[in-house]
Short mmCIF file of C-alpha atoms in Angstrom, two decimals:
data_model
loop_
_atom_site.label_atom_id
_atom_site.label_comp_id
_atom_site.label_asym_id
_atom_site.label_seq_id
_atom_site.Cartn_x
_atom_site.Cartn_y
_atom_site.Cartn_z
CA MET S 5 123.07 77.13 80.74
CA THR S 6 125.79 78.15 83.17
CA LEU S 7 125.10 79.23 86.80
CA LEU S 8 125.18 83.01 85.87
CA GLN S 9 123.04 82.34 82.89
CA GLU S 10 120.45 80.70 85.43
CA ARG S 11 121.24 83.86 87.63
CA PHE S 12 120.02 86.60 84.94
CA ALA S 13 117.02 84.21 83.81
CA GLU S 14 115.55 84.89 87.46
CA VAL S 15 116.81 88.42 88.61
CA GLY S 16 116.83 89.93 84.63
CA PRO S 17 113.50 90.56 84.73
CA LEU S 18 113.91 92.68 87.87
CA ASN S 19 116.26 94.91 86.19
CA ALA S 20 113.53 95.37 83.14
CA MET S 21 110.99 96.44 85.96
CA GLU S 22 113.37 98.60 88.01
CA ALA S 23 113.68 100.75 84.56
CA GLN S 24 110.27 100.74 83.94
CA LEU S 25 109.29 101.84 87.57
CA ALA S 26 111.86 104.51 87.22
CA ARG S 27 110.62 105.93 83.85
CA ALA S 28 107.01 105.77 85.21
CA ALA S 29 107.77 108.07 88.58
CA VAL S 30 109.92 110.04 85.98
CA ALA S 31 106.49 110.47 83.88
CA ALA S 32 104.44 110.54 87.16
CA ARG S 33 106.12 114.14 87.65
CA GLY S 34 105.69 113.79 91.83
CA ARG S 35 102.43 111.93 91.53
CA LEU S 36 103.53 108.60 92.66
CA ASP S 37 103.50 109.22 96.51
CA SER S 38 107.25 108.71 97.56
CA ARG S 39 106.28 105.87 100.16
CA ASP S 40 105.21 103.42 97.28
CA GLU S 41 108.24 104.39 95.51
CA THR S 42 110.33 103.38 98.40
CA VAL S 43 108.95 99.85 98.79
CA LEU S 44 108.85 99.19 95.35
CA ARG S 45 112.30 100.17 94.75
CA TYR S 46 113.28 98.58 98.15
CA ALA S 47 111.68 95.18 97.28
CA LEU S 48 113.40 95.15 93.79
CA SER S 49 116.89 95.75 95.28
CA LEU S 50 115.74 93.01 97.55
CA PHE S 51 114.93 90.56 94.96
CA ARG S 52 117.60 90.76 92.94
CA CYS S 53 120.28 90.00 95.61
CA TRP S 54 121.65 86.46 95.00
CA HIS S 55 125.24 86.54 97.19
CA VAL S 56 125.61 89.48 100.04
CA ARG S 57 129.50 90.15 100.96
CA ALA S 58 129.33 89.75 105.02
CA PRO S 59 130.89 91.87 107.47
CA ASP S 60 133.61 89.30 107.49
CA GLY S 61 134.26 89.54 103.77
CA ARG S 62 132.62 86.47 102.73
CA ASP S 63 129.44 85.98 100.50
CA VAL S 64 126.75 84.88 101.97
CA ALA S 65 124.03 82.55 99.83
CA VAL S 66 120.77 84.42 100.08
CA ALA S 67 119.08 83.31 96.65
CA ALA S 68 117.81 80.00 97.58
CA LEU S 69 115.68 81.75 100.53
CA LEU S 70 114.29 84.55 98.42
CA ARG S 71 112.94 82.76 95.44
CA PRO S 72 109.92 81.63 96.72
CA PHE S 73 109.44 85.25 97.54
CA ARG S 74 110.39 87.00 94.44
CA GLU S 75 108.23 85.01 91.86
CA GLN S 76 106.21 86.17 94.61
CA LEU S 77 107.14 89.12 93.15
CA VAL S 78 106.80 88.81 89.73
CA GLN S 79 103.07 88.03 89.47
CA VAL S 80 102.24 91.30 91.67
CA LEU S 81 104.56 93.84 89.21
CA TRP S 82 104.97 92.11 85.75
CA PRO S 83 101.76 93.27 84.38
CA LEU S 84 102.32 96.80 85.62
CA LEU S 85 106.33 96.91 84.81
CA ASP S 86 106.47 94.67 81.84
CA PRO S 87 108.60 96.68 79.70
CA GLN S 88 106.61 95.45 76.05
CA ARG S 89 103.58 97.31 78.12
CA PRO S 90 102.31 100.27 76.06
CA VAL S 91 101.58 102.33 78.73
CA LEU S 92 103.39 103.34 81.34
CA ALA S 93 102.15 101.87 84.79
CA SER S 94 100.33 105.10 86.67
CA PRO S 95 100.16 106.09 90.38
CA HIS S 96 96.90 104.74 90.75
CA GLU S 97 97.96 101.59 89.63
CA LEU S 98 101.27 100.99 91.38
CA LEU S 99 99.67 102.35 94.60
CA PRO S 100 97.99 98.69 95.76
CA ALA S 101 100.54 96.78 94.26
CA ALA S 102 103.07 98.68 96.51
CA ARG S 103 101.10 97.71 99.66
CA ALA S 104 100.99 93.87 98.28
CA VAL S 105 104.92 94.09 97.46
CA GLN S 106 105.57 95.74 100.91
CA ALA S 107 103.93 92.48 102.57
CA ILE S 108 105.91 90.02 100.90
CA ALA S 109 109.32 92.09 101.13
CA GLN S 110 109.20 92.15 104.97
CA ALA S 111 107.95 88.08 104.90
CA ALA S 112 111.36 87.55 103.15
CA LEU S 113 113.60 89.67 104.99
CA ALA S 114 112.24 87.72 108.24
CA GLU S 115 113.35 84.78 106.96
CA ILE S 116 116.37 85.94 105.90
CA GLN S 117 116.88 86.90 109.28
CA ARG S 118 115.87 83.52 110.61
CA SER S 119 118.33 81.39 108.68
CA LEU S 120 120.79 83.68 108.17
CA GLY S 121 120.99 86.17 110.53
CA HIS S 122 124.24 84.52 112.29
CA ARG S 123 126.30 85.32 109.29
CA LEU S 124 124.71 88.30 107.96
CA PRO S 125 123.52 91.43 110.00
CA ALA S 126 120.75 93.18 109.27
CA GLU S 127 122.46 96.65 108.62
CA ARG S 128 124.65 95.03 106.44
CA LEU S 129 121.84 93.36 103.94
CA ASP S 130 119.77 96.67 104.58
CA GLN S 131 122.61 98.80 103.29
CA GLU S 132 123.67 96.13 100.09
CA ILE S 133 119.96 96.83 99.13
CA ARG S 134 119.58 100.32 99.52
CA GLU S 135 123.42 101.89 97.87
CA ARG S 136 123.72 101.55 94.09
CA HIS S 137 126.39 102.09 92.56
CA LEU S 138 126.90 103.42 88.61
CA VAL S 139 128.56 100.97 85.92
CA LEU S 140 129.11 102.75 82.38
CA ILE S 141 129.92 100.31 79.25
CA CYS S 142 131.62 102.12 76.73
CA GLY S 143 130.94 100.28 72.71
CA GLY S 144 133.34 100.41 70.22
CA GLY S 145 133.22 101.84 66.53
CA GLY S 146 136.39 104.30 66.14
CA GLY S 147 135.35 107.72 65.95
CA THR S 148 131.82 107.02 66.51
CA GLY S 149 132.60 106.33 70.43
CA TYR S 150 133.34 110.46 70.76
CA VAL S 151 129.49 110.14 71.33
CA HIS S 152 131.01 108.90 74.86
CA LEU S 153 132.43 112.08 76.27
CA ALA S 154 129.03 113.64 75.95
CA ALA S 155 127.69 110.82 78.66
CA PHE S 156 131.40 111.60 80.45
CA ALA S 157 130.25 115.25 80.78
CA LEU S 158 126.78 115.16 81.93
CA LEU S 159 127.14 112.40 84.68
CA GLU S 160 129.59 114.56 85.87
CA ALA S 161 127.48 117.55 86.03
CA ALA S 162 125.06 115.76 87.79
CA GLY S 163 127.08 114.17 90.04
CA LEU S 164 127.14 110.22 88.93
CA GLN S 165 131.32 109.26 89.05
CA PRO S 166 131.38 105.54 87.88
CA ALA S 167 132.44 102.44 90.40
CA LEU S 168 133.17 100.62 86.92
CA ILE S 169 133.06 100.94 83.82
CA ALA S 170 134.05 98.47 81.02
CA GLY S 171 134.58 99.09 77.12
CA SER S 172 135.83 97.97 73.68
CA SER S 173 138.44 98.92 71.05
CA MET S 174 137.49 102.84 70.77
CA GLY S 175 135.00 102.56 74.25
CA ALA S 176 138.41 101.28 76.22
CA ILE S 177 140.38 103.67 74.90
CA LEU S 178 138.13 106.67 75.94
CA GLY S 179 137.24 104.38 78.77
CA LEU S 180 141.02 104.85 79.99
CA PHE S 181 140.93 108.02 79.83
CA ARG S 182 137.63 108.49 81.70
CA ALA S 183 139.36 106.08 84.63
CA ARG S 184 142.64 108.19 85.01
CA GLU S 185 141.04 110.30 86.88
CA ARG S 186 137.87 110.46 89.71
CA ARG S 187 136.60 114.17 88.27
CA PHE S 188 136.32 114.77 84.10
CA ASP S 189 136.97 117.62 82.46
CA LEU S 190 135.69 117.56 78.86
CA ALA S 191 137.83 120.79 78.07
CA ARG S 192 140.88 118.85 78.54
CA ILE S 193 139.71 116.91 75.54
CA PRO S 194 140.85 119.41 72.78
CA GLU S 195 144.05 119.51 74.14
CA ILE S 196 144.82 116.06 74.44
CA LEU S 197 143.46 115.75 70.22
CA GLN S 198 145.77 118.97 69.73
CA ASP S 199 148.92 116.88 70.53
CA LEU S 200 147.88 114.22 68.09
CA SER S 201 148.02 113.56 64.33
CA TYR S 202 147.52 110.54 62.33
CA ARG S 203 150.74 109.89 61.19
CA LYS S 204 152.00 109.71 65.24
CA ILE S 205 149.13 107.14 65.65
CA PHE S 206 149.49 105.37 62.42
CA ARG S 207 152.40 104.11 60.94
CA LEU S 208 153.58 101.86 57.77
CA ILE S 209 156.94 100.18 58.91
CA PRO S 210 157.88 96.92 59.36
CA GLN S 211 157.29 95.13 62.84
CA ALA S 212 157.01 92.13 64.06
CA SER S 213 153.56 90.33 64.84
CA VAL S 214 154.29 88.95 68.30
CA TYR S 215 151.20 88.91 70.06
CA GLY S 216 148.41 91.03 67.67
CA LEU S 217 146.79 89.99 64.86
CA PRO S 218 148.83 91.38 61.98
CA GLY S 219 147.50 94.91 59.83
CA PRO S 220 149.13 97.28 57.39
CA LEU S 221 148.48 100.22 60.00
CA ARG S 222 150.86 99.91 63.13
CA LEU S 223 148.92 101.55 66.14
CA HIS S 224 151.52 103.34 67.94
CA LEU S 225 149.14 104.10 71.07
CA ARG S 226 152.12 104.59 73.44
CA THR S 227 153.91 107.06 71.24
CA ALA S 228 151.04 109.31 70.70
CA ILE S 229 148.92 109.34 74.29
CA GLY S 230 151.44 107.36 76.83
CA HIS S 231 152.79 110.92 78.42
CA TRP S 232 148.91 111.08 79.56
CA LEU S 233 149.07 107.46 81.41
CA ARG S 234 151.89 107.83 83.32
CA HIS S 235 152.68 108.14 86.93
CA PRO S 236 155.17 111.28 88.13
CA ASP S 237 157.60 108.93 88.12
CA GLY S 238 157.80 108.43 84.27
CA SER S 239 155.95 105.04 84.40
CA PRO S 240 153.32 103.59 83.24
CA LEU S 241 149.59 103.48 84.61
CA ARG S 242 148.66 99.69 85.21
CA LEU S 243 144.46 99.09 85.02
CA SER S 244 145.48 98.83 89.12
CA ASP S 245 146.58 101.84 89.21
CA LEU S 246 143.25 103.49 87.84
CA PRO S 247 141.34 105.51 90.41
CA ILE S 248 137.95 104.16 88.64
CA PRO S 249 138.35 100.38 88.37
CA LEU S 250 138.15 99.82 84.15
CA LEU S 251 138.00 95.95 82.64
CA VAL S 252 138.81 96.16 78.92
CA THR S 253 137.65 93.48 76.36
CA VAL S 254 140.23 91.46 73.69
CA THR S 255 139.68 89.22 71.33
CA GLY S 256 141.88 86.09 71.47
CA ILE S 257 142.41 83.94 68.53
CA ARG S 258 143.05 80.14 69.26
CA ARG S 259 145.57 78.62 67.77
CA GLY S 260 145.36 76.52 64.78
CA LYS S 261 142.00 78.05 64.04
CA LEU S 262 142.85 80.75 61.97
CA PRO S 263 141.27 80.79 58.25
CA ARG S 264 144.40 82.50 56.51
CA PRO S 265 147.72 82.73 57.36
CA LEU S 266 148.95 85.52 59.36
CA GLU S 267 150.81 87.32 56.81
CA GLU S 268 147.83 87.98 54.50
CA TYR S 269 146.12 90.20 57.40
CA GLU S 270 149.20 92.29 56.07
CA SER S 271 147.97 93.01 52.75
CA MET S 272 144.44 93.33 53.59
CA LEU S 273 144.13 96.81 52.45
CA VAL S 274 143.61 98.14 49.23
CA ASP S 275 145.10 101.88 49.86
CA PRO S 276 147.48 101.61 52.78
CA ASP S 277 147.36 105.46 52.99
CA PRO S 278 148.74 106.03 57.04
CA ASP S 279 146.18 108.96 57.02
CA PRO S 280 142.22 107.74 56.86
CA SER S 281 141.10 111.00 55.78
CA ARG S 282 142.60 111.43 52.20
CA TRP S 283 141.20 107.70 51.57
CA ARG S 284 139.47 107.82 48.40
CA ILE S 285 135.85 106.96 48.79
CA ARG S 286 135.90 103.97 45.67
CA ALA S 287 139.04 102.11 47.32
CA LEU S 288 137.24 102.96 51.08
CA HIS S 289 135.04 100.87 49.74
CA ARG S 290 136.69 98.07 48.74
CA ASN S 291 138.36 98.06 51.83
CA VAL S 292 135.58 98.26 53.85
CA ARG S 293 134.07 95.31 51.98
CA ARG S 294 137.85 93.68 52.58
CA LEU S 295 137.58 93.85 56.26
CA THR S 296 133.71 92.87 56.39
CA SER S 297 134.88 89.66 55.32
CA ALA S 298 137.97 89.46 57.20
CA ILE S 299 136.46 90.70 60.76
CA SER S 300 133.08 87.90 59.43
CA GLU S 301 135.03 85.14 59.57
CA LEU S 302 136.69 85.92 62.89
CA ALA S 303 133.16 86.59 64.28
CA ARG S 304 131.33 83.34 62.34
CA ILE S 305 133.79 80.55 62.85
CA PRO S 306 132.73 78.30 66.05
CA ARG S 307 135.59 78.15 68.60
CA LEU S 308 137.75 80.72 66.52
CA THR S 309 137.75 82.98 69.37
CA ALA S 310 137.79 83.49 72.98
CA ARG S 311 136.74 86.97 75.57
CA LEU S 312 139.73 88.14 77.72
CA VAL S 313 138.67 90.34 79.74
CA PHE S 314 141.60 92.66 81.08
CA GLY S 315 141.17 94.16 84.47
CA ALA S 316 138.90 91.19 85.69
CA SER S 317 141.56 89.32 87.50
CA GLU S 318 144.47 90.26 89.94
CA GLU S 319 147.11 89.17 86.95
CA THR S 320 145.15 91.03 83.99
CA ARG S 321 144.80 94.19 86.56
CA GLN S 322 148.97 94.52 86.58
CA CYS S 323 148.62 94.67 82.66
CA ASP S 324 149.96 98.26 81.45
CA ALA S 325 146.69 100.38 81.17
CA ILE S 326 147.68 101.33 77.50
CA ASP S 327 149.13 98.30 76.24
CA ALA S 328 145.21 96.24 77.30
CA ALA S 329 143.16 99.44 75.43
CA GLY S 330 146.14 99.28 72.20
CA PHE S 331 145.21 95.72 72.07
CA SER S 332 141.32 96.00 71.80
CA ALA S 333 141.40 98.52 69.26
CA SER S 334 143.62 96.67 67.28
CA VAL S 335 141.08 95.63 63.86
CA PRO S 336 141.60 92.72 62.55
CA GLY S 337 142.91 93.50 58.68
CA LEU S 338 143.69 96.97 58.96
CA ILE S 339 145.32 98.30 62.66
CA HIS S 340 148.33 95.81 64.09
CA TYR S 341 149.26 96.78 67.73
CA ASP S 342 151.69 94.74 69.51
CA LEU S 343 154.70 95.08 72.63
CA VAL S 344 157.44 96.11 70.74
CA ARG S 345 159.70 97.56 73.45
CA ASP S 346 161.56 95.56 75.63
CA ASP S 347 159.39 94.75 79.12
CA PRO S 348 159.84 92.03 80.13
CA ARG S 349 157.14 92.34 83.04
CA MET S 350 154.48 92.50 80.16
CA ARG S 351 155.97 89.73 78.21
CA GLN S 352 155.68 87.23 80.73
CA LEU S 353 152.04 88.37 81.82
CA LEU S 354 150.90 87.77 77.71
CA ASP S 355 153.15 85.14 77.03
CA GLY S 356 151.21 83.14 80.08
CA LEU S 357 147.91 84.39 79.06
CA LEU S 358 148.14 82.93 75.16
CA GLN S 359 149.48 79.77 76.58
CA ARG S 360 147.17 79.41 79.27
CA HIS S 361 143.89 79.97 77.00
CA ASP S 362 145.50 78.08 74.23
CA LEU S 363 145.77 81.41 71.94
CA LEU S 364 148.11 82.80 68.79
CA ARG S 365 146.92 86.26 68.68
CA LEU S 366 144.64 88.93 70.02
CA CYS S 367 142.87 91.45 68.12
CA ASP S 368 139.62 94.08 68.76
CA GLY S 369 137.43 93.40 71.62
CA GLY S 370 134.33 94.33 69.18
CA VAL S 371 135.03 91.29 67.43
CA VAL S 372 133.47 88.96 70.24
CA ASP S 373 132.08 91.80 72.62
CA ASN S 374 131.02 95.31 70.89
CA VAL S 375 129.05 96.42 74.02
CA PRO S 376 130.11 94.60 76.83
CA VAL S 377 127.56 94.84 79.30
CA ARG S 378 127.35 91.38 80.31
CA THR S 379 130.54 91.18 80.88
CA ALA S 380 130.56 93.57 83.65
CA TRP S 381 127.46 92.02 84.94
CA GLN S 382 128.86 88.83 85.09
CA HIS S 383 132.10 90.33 86.33
CA ILE S 384 130.12 92.13 89.29
CA GLN S 385 128.35 88.83 90.12
CA ARG S 386 131.49 86.76 90.29
CA THR S 387 133.40 89.26 92.68
CA GLY S 388 131.31 92.21 93.18
CA LEU S 389 132.08 96.03 92.72
CA PRO S 390 136.01 96.62 93.56
CA GLY S 391 136.08 98.35 96.91
CA THR S 392 132.85 97.73 98.64
CA GLY S 393 131.82 94.26 97.33
CA SER S 394 128.34 95.25 96.18
CA ARG S 395 126.53 94.02 93.42
CA ASN S 396 123.73 97.08 93.74
CA ALA S 397 124.81 98.25 90.00
CA VAL S 398 123.10 100.00 87.55
CA ILE S 399 124.13 99.66 84.31
CA PHE S 400 124.16 102.70 81.78
CA ALA S 401 125.74 100.96 77.96
CA LEU S 402 126.04 103.96 75.17
CA ASP S 403 126.29 102.45 71.82
CA GLY S 404 127.38 104.06 68.91
CA PHE S 405 127.70 101.92 66.34
CA ALA S 406 124.54 100.52 66.13
CA PRO S 407 123.56 99.49 62.89
CA ARG S 408 121.63 103.26 60.88
CA LEU S 409 120.21 103.17 57.62
CA VAL S 410 121.73 106.74 56.95
CA THR S 411 125.46 105.02 56.68
CA PRO S 412 125.04 101.87 54.65
CA LEU S 413 128.70 102.25 54.08
CA TRP S 414 128.90 100.65 57.91
CA LEU S 415 126.16 98.61 57.73
CA PRO S 416 128.05 95.04 57.09
CA LEU S 417 130.68 95.79 60.03
CA GLN S 418 127.78 97.19 61.96
CA SER S 419 125.69 93.54 61.78
CA ILE S 420 128.13 91.66 62.28
CA ALA S 421 128.45 93.53 65.77
CA ALA S 422 124.68 93.57 65.82
CA PRO S 423 124.33 89.66 67.09
CA ALA S 424 126.09 89.73 69.99
CA VAL S 425 125.18 93.11 70.99
CA ALA S 426 121.27 92.58 70.82
CA ARG S 427 122.77 89.42 73.35
CA ASN S 428 124.31 92.06 75.24
CA ARG S 429 121.20 94.77 75.93
CA PRO S 430 119.14 93.00 78.36
CA TYR S 431 122.05 93.48 81.10
CA ALA S 432 121.36 97.12 80.84
CA HIS S 433 119.46 99.02 83.06
CA ILE S 434 119.43 101.53 80.36
CA TYR S 435 121.06 101.00 76.92
CA LYS S 436 121.32 104.05 74.54
CA ALA S 437 122.32 103.56 70.51
CA PHE S 438 123.25 107.01 69.23
CA ARG S 439 121.29 107.92 66.35
CA ARG S 440 123.70 110.42 64.92
CA THR S 441 127.67 109.81 65.29
CA LEU S 442 130.89 110.68 63.74
CA SER S 443 132.17 108.00 61.21
CA PRO S 444 134.13 105.38 62.24
CA LEU S 445 137.13 106.93 60.54
CA ALA S 446 137.05 110.41 61.95
CA LEU S 447 139.73 109.72 64.40
CA LEU S 448 141.28 112.42 64.96
CA PRO S 449 138.21 115.36 64.71
CA THR S 450 138.37 118.62 64.45
CA GLN S 451 137.36 120.99 67.36
CA ARG S 452 134.67 122.07 65.28
CA SER S 453 133.09 118.49 64.29
CA LEU S 454 133.96 117.36 67.97
CA ASN S 455 131.70 120.14 69.52
CA ALA S 456 129.06 119.69 67.30
CA ILE S 457 128.81 115.82 68.00
CA VAL S 458 128.86 116.08 71.62
CA ASN S 459 126.16 119.01 71.84
CA SER S 460 124.45 116.81 69.66
CA ALA S 461 124.48 113.75 71.61
CA LYS S 462 123.72 115.48 75.01
CA GLU S 463 120.68 115.97 73.62
CA GLU S 464 119.74 112.40 73.04
CA LEU S 465 120.83 111.47 76.24
CA LEU S 466 118.98 114.50 78.32
CA ASP S 467 115.66 112.40 78.39
CA GLU S 468 117.60 109.25 79.54
CA LEU S 469 119.60 111.69 82.30
CA PRO S 470 116.47 111.68 84.44
CA VAL S 471 115.79 108.31 84.42
CA LEU S 472 119.34 107.14 85.35
CA GLN S 473 119.23 109.54 88.40
CA ARG S 474 116.08 107.79 89.91
CA LEU S 475 117.22 104.61 89.47
CA LEU S 476 120.91 105.83 91.31
CA ALA S 477 119.15 107.65 93.95
CA PRO S 478 119.33 106.08 97.18
CA ILE S 479 117.12 103.66 98.35
CA GLY S 480 114.71 104.80 101.83
CA SER S 481 113.99 102.36 104.33
CA LEU S 482 111.00 100.03 103.86
CA PRO S 483 108.46 101.32 106.03
CA ALA S 484 107.41 99.11 109.13
#
């Protein structure tokens, strides 16, 4: 078990209890005393602390001092806030628990000040505990990802701006559009889509495979949407330039591990029509089976793949944002993205990454991490949130590609992604698997279908929004 896995084993239950407390508070409709709620929220936030950024910029470890107090807290609260409990805790159950928790939290704060007060002022620890930050996770899945737009719009309307976005595949592309501006305007999305066509995005012309895993459809993302992702002087946006920090998950294929020759991935598609909307249903079934076979090989062979997170290091933050999203969206056996322009800086960056990680090619981030919740949590634990250094994050994960029996054609691919997603789910405060989405092939939906799915997704999210708002509300001071 790694150090981060050990850390999550201790603080993960606190995340789950915090989400349950928010649900209980929403369900109580004002009957939960605000002072009791403040005490419980403050304590859960305090005992989730592991490292806290001091005023001098250094991290101060508080985990060892908090551990015995954390164990006391869990003994008091877990019976009431266990996610498996069939009924949410009522206000009269939480009141005596709040009194006990207040005493535990005060004792813990006193111990930290006695032992670490010279390095970590009380006001800095208090700030870390009380200020919350939204982290938004956008899962992949082609056209299913358009449900993310509903979340973007609802969060904007509620005044909730992400402090960090993480995405894979289509989630990386949509996350990139969200991250390019601090404010989100849903009305601009049709304008962007109207300028696109399948022929503009995908081409069948021969293209050398240098960094990407080959496929019959060449993804020309820069030609299609590059003008939306440039500086006023025409230079491309790098990940470091985005107003909202973005993490992009990409799958790396290790050298000497690929189960079939590179050129075979070029011919996996039975009907290589560049317009997926014209694929015949029989050919589609055959293609999905072949895609399932190709992706299954990559997902199940031990040590074949490596997870790269563009935006997690200073080096990868200098990657052109559109290239990171392009590699993340390149589906094995179907879509090939590569660096076809003369760009010495980007070639040097990619050559260095492949050499250091002993990788042959890059492909779809969804192969290893379709809903990268754990990726985001681990990044926050290692470095803190950009700009603040805070680790007090509320993680909201969106998954449009979760298995649904109403879409049997895609169940094999969804089932491949499901185990990794299941391992990711506990890291999210709120994980939303949508019941209704567009088809994965609906990469360029009509205005009518886009409006319909966004409205449907908003309806599905309405129950989660009050809970999320409760989680993100600033926490009051701990009563004396």
